[in-house]
Structures are given as C-alpha cells and as structure tokens.
PDB file of C-alpha atoms and ligand atoms in Angstrom:
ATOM      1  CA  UNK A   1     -40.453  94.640-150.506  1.00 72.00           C
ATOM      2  CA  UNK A   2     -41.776  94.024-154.076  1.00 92.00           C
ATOM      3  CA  UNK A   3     -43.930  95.990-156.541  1.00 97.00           C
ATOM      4  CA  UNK A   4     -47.469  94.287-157.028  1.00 97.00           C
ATOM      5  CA  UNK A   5     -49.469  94.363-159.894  1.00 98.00           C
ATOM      6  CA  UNK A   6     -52.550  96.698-160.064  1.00 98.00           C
ATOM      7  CA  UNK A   7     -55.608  95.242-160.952  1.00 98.00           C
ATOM      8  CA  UNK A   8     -57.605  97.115-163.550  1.00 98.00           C
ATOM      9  CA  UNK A   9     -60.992  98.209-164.364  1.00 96.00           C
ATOM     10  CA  UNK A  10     -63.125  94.980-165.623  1.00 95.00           C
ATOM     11  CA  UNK A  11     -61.286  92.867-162.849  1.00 98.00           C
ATOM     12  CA  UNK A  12     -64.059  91.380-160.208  1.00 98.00           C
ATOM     13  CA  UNK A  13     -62.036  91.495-157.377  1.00 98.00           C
ATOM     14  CA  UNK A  14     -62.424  95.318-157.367  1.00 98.00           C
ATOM     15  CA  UNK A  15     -66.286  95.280-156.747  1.00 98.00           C
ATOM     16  CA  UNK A  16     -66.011  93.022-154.064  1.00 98.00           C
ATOM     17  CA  UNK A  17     -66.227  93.816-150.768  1.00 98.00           C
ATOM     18  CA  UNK A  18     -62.785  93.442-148.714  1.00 98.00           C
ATOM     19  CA  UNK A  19     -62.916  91.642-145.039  1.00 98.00           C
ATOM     20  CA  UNK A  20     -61.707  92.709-141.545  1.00 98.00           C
ATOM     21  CA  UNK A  21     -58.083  92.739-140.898  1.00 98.00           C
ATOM     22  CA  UNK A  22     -58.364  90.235-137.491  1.00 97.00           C
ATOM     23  CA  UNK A  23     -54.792  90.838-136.597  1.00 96.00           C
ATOM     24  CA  UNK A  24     -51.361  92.274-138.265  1.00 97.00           C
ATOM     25  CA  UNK A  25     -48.685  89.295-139.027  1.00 97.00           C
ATOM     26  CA  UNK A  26     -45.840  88.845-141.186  1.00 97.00           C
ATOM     27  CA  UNK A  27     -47.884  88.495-144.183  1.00 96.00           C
ATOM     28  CA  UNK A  28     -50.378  91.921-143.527  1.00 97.00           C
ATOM     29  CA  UNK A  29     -47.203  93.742-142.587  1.00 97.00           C
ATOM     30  CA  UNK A  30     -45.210  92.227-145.918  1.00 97.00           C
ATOM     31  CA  UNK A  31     -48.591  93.506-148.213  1.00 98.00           C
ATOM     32  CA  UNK A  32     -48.320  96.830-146.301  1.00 98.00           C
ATOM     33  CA  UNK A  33     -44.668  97.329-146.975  1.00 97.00           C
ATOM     34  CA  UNK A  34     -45.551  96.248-150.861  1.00 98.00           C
ATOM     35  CA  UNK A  35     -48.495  98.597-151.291  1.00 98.00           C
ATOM     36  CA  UNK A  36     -46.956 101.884-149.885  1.00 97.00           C
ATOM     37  CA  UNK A  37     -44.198 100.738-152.889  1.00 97.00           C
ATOM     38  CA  UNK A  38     -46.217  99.944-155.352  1.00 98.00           C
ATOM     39  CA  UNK A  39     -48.314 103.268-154.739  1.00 97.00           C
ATOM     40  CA  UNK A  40     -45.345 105.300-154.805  1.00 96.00           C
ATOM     41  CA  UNK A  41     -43.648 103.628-157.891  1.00 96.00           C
ATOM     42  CA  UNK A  42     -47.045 104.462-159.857  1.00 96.00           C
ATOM     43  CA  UNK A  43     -46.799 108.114-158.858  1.00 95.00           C
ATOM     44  CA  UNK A  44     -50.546 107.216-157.167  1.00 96.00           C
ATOM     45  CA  UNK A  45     -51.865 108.672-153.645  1.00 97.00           C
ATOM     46  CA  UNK A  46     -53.614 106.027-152.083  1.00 98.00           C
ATOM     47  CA  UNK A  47     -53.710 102.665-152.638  1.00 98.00           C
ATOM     48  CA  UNK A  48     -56.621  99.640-151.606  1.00 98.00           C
ATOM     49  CA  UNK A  49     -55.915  96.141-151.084  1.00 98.00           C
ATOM     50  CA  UNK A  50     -58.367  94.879-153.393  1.00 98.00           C
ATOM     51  CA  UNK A  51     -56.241  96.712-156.428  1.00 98.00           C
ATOM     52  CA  UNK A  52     -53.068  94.640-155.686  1.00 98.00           C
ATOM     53  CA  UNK A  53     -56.039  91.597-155.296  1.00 98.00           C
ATOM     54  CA  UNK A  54     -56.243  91.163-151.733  1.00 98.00           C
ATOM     55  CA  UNK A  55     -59.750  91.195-150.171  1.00 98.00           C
ATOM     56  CA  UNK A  56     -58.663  92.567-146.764  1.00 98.00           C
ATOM     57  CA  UNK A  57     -59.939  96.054-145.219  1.00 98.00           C
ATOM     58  CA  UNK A  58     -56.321  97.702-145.940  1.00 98.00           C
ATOM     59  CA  UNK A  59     -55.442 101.129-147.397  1.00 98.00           C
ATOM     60  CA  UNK A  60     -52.310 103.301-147.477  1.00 98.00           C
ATOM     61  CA  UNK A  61     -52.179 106.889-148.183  1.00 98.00           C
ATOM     62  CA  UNK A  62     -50.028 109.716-149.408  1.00 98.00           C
ATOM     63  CA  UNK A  63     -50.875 113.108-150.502  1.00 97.00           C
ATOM     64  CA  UNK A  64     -47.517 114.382-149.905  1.00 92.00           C
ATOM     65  CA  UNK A  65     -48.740 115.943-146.610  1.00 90.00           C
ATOM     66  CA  UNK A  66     -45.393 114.658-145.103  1.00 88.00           C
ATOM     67  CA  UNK A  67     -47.606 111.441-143.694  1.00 95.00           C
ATOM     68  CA  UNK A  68     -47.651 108.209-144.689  1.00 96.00           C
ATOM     69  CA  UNK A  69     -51.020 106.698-143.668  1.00 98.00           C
ATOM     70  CA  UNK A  70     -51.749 103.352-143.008  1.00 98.00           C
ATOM     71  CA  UNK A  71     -55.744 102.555-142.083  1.00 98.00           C
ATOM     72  CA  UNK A  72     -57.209  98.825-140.992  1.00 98.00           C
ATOM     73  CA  UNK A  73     -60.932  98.392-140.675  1.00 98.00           C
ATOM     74  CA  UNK A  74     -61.213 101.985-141.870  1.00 98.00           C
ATOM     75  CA  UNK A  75     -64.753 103.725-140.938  1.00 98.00           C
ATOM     76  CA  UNK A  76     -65.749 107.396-142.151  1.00 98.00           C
ATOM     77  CA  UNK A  77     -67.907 108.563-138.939  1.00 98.00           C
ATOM     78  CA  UNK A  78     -67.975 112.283-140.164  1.00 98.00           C
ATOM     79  CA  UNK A  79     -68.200 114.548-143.482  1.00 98.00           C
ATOM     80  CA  UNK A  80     -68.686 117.604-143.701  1.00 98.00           C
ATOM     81  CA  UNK A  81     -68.921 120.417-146.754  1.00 98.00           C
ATOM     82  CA  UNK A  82     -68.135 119.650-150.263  1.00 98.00           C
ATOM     83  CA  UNK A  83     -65.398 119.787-152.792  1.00 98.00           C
ATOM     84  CA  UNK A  84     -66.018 119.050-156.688  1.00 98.00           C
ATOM     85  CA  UNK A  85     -62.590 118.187-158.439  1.00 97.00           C
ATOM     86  CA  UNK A  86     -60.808 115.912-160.489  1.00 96.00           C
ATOM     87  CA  UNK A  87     -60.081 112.246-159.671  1.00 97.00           C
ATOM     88  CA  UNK A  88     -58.438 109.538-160.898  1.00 97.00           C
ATOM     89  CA  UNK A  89     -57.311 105.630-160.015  1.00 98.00           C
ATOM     90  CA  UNK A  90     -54.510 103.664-160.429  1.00 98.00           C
ATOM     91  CA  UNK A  91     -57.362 101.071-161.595  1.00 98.00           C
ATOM     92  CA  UNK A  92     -57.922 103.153-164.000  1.00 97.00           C
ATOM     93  CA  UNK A  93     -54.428 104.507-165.917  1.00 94.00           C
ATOM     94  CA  UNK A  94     -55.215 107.399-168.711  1.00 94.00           C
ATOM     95  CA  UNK A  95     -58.473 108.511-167.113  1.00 95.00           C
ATOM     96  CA  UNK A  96     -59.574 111.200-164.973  1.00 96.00           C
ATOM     97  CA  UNK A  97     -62.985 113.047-164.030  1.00 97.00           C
ATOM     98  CA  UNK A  98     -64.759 115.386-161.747  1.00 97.00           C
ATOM     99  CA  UNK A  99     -66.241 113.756-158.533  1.00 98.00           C
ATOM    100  CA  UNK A 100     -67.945 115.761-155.559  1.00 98.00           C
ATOM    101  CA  UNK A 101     -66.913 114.133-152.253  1.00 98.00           C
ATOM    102  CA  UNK A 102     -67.173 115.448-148.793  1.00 98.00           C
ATOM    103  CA  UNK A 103     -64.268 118.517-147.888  1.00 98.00           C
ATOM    104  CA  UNK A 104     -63.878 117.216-144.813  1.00 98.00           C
ATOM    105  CA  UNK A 105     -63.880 113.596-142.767  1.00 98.00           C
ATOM    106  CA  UNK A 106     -63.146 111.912-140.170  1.00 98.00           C
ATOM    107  CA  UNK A 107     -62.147 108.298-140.152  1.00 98.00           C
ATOM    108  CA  UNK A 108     -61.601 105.677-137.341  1.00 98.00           C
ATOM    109  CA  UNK A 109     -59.303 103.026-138.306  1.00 98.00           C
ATOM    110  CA  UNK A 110     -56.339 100.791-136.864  1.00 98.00           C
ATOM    111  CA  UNK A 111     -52.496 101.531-137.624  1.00 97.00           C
ATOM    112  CA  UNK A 112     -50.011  98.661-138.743  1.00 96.00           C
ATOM    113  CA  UNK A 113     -49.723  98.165-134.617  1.00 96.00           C
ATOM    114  CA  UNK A 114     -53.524  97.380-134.617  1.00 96.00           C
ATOM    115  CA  UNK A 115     -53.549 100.798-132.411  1.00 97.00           C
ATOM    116  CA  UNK A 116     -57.157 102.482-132.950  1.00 98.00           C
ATOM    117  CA  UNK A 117     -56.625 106.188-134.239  1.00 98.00           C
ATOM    118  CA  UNK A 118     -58.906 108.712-135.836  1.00 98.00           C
ATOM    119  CA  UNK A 119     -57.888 110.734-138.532  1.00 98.00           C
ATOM    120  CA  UNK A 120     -59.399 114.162-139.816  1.00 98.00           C
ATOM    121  CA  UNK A 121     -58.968 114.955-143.187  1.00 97.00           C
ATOM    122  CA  UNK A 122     -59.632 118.188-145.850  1.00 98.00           C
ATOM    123  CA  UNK A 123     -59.726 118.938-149.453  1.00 97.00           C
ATOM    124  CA  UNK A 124     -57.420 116.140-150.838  1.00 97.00           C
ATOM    125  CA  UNK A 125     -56.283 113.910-147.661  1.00 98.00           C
ATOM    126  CA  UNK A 126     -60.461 113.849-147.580  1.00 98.00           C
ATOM    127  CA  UNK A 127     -60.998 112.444-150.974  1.00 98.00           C
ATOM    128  CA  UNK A 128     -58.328 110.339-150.684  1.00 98.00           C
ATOM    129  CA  UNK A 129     -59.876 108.895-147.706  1.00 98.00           C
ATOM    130  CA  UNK A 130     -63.235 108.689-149.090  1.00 98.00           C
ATOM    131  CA  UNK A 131     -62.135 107.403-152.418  1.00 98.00           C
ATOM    132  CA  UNK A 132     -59.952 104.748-150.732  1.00 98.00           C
ATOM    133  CA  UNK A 133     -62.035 103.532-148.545  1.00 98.00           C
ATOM    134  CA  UNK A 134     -65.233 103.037-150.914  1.00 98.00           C
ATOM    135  CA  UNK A 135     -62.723 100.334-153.000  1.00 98.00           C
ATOM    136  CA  UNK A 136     -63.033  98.691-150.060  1.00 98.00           C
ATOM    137  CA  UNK A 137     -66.468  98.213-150.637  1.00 98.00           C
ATOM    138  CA  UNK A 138     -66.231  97.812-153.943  1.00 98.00           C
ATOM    139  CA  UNK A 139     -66.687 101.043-155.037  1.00 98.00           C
ATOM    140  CA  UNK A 140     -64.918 103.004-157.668  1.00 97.00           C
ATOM    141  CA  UNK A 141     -64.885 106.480-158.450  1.00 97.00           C
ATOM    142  CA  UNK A 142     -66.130 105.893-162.293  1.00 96.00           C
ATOM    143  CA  UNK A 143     -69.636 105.166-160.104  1.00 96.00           C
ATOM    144  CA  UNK A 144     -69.553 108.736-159.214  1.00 97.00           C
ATOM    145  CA  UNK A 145     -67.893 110.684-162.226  1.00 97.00           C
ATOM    146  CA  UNK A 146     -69.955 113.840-163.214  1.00 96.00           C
ATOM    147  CA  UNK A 147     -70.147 114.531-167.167  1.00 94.00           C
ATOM    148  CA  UNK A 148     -67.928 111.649-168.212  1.00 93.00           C
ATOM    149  CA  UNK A 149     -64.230 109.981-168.095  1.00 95.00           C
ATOM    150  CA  UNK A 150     -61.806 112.013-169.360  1.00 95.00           C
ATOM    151  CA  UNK A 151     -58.149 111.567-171.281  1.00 94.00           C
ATOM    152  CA  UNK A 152     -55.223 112.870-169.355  1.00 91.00           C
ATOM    153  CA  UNK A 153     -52.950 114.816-171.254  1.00 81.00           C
ATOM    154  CA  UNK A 154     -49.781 112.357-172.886  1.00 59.00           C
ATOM    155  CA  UNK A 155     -47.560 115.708-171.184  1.00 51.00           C
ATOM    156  CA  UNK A 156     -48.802 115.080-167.618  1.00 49.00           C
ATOM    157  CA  UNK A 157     -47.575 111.114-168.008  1.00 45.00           C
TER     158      UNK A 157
HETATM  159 ZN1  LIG B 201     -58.663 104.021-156.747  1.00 82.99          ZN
END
C-alpha cells in the first residue's frame, strides 16, 4: 500500500470526466488499496480517483458508519428530500461551505469483485455519495457552494 498524492483545486485532471472500470486487476485493486489509505491518512471521507490522478470511475467511502465502501461505475438512480450543510474536499484543504444535496440516494455500482450492488444512503453517507460521485464527472463541490468558501478554524486542523 502507499499514500498518493491529492491533486488540488486548479489541477485539470479533476474536471475531467473519469472512464468505466472494464474489469478489476492487480493494478485497480493496488489503486483501491492506496486510496482507502490515502483517504484515511488525510482524515477525509470519501475519496475519487481523479484526486489521486487516475481517470477511472472509482470511489471509496467512509463516514465512520462501520463500512468501508468501495463503488465501480457508480450510478445515483434515486434522491430523495434535502439536506443543506457544510462540505468540504480533500481537493480543497482549508476550505469548507454549505451545499444542499439530496438526504437520501440510492446508487448502483460494482464492488472490488466486480459484484453489482445497490447502496441506499442518508444525511452524510448521501452526500458523500453524491459529492463523490460528481468528481467523477468532473464536478466539484465549489460548483455548488451557497454564499461563499469558507476558512476552517486552525483548532479543527
Ligand atoms: Zn471531493
């Protein structure tokens, strides 16, 4: 396993839009062993492919819901309700704001076995789908922040 570097805001590869994983090898399985560490190691919830500068349809997420998820190919085929909170990225280190995203979804995607599974989400295993999977399409959440970035506090770091 090995830490990757996170690509930051201002890099191109994070507004491009990531391909199909066709099947899981050595390599896919290698980048999914390094992004759940590198996502852990920088305290983050989710991590994209496309922020450790691979253009592959990979994410992996954690909200400390005693699940580590893995999606391929990820597809949101339901929200429902809203939530307005406070987001950040590991794309973007220092910043925060408030985004509105769906408070629940439901997301069809393939495990690290290539085994199709849906997965419902609320509140923050939602937005971490949603905001993971729109960096797959190049999407960040800065394209949605309501009233402005914000500072975090130098205490929370
Ligand atoms: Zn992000």
């Amino acid at each position: 396993m090995a830490i990757r570097q996170i690509r930051t805001i201002g890099d191109d590869i994070l507004r491009k839009e990531c391909k199909p994983v066709k099947a899981v090898d050595q390599r896919t399985k290698q980048l999914i062993e390094d992004m759940l560490e590198t996502m852990y190691e920088a305290n983050g919830v989710g991590l994209a492919a496309p922020q450790v500068g691979v253009l592959k349809q990979l994410v992996v997420i954690d909200v400390e819901d005693g699940n580590q998820y893995v999606l391929i190919n990820p597809e949101i085929i339901e929200e429902k309700g809203s939530q307005t909170g406070e987001e950040g990225c590991l794309s973007l280190p220092g910043k925060h704001g408030t985004v509105t995203r769906p408070n629940y979804v439901k997301v069809r995607a393939f495990d690290e076995n290539m085994q199709q599974y849906e997965l419902e989400g609320e509140e923050l295993l939602a937005r971490a789908i949603c905001h993971e999977c729109a960096h797959l399409k190049g999407g960040l959440f800065v394209d949605l922040v309501e009233g402005g970035l914000k500072d975090n506090d130098k205490e929370e770091e």
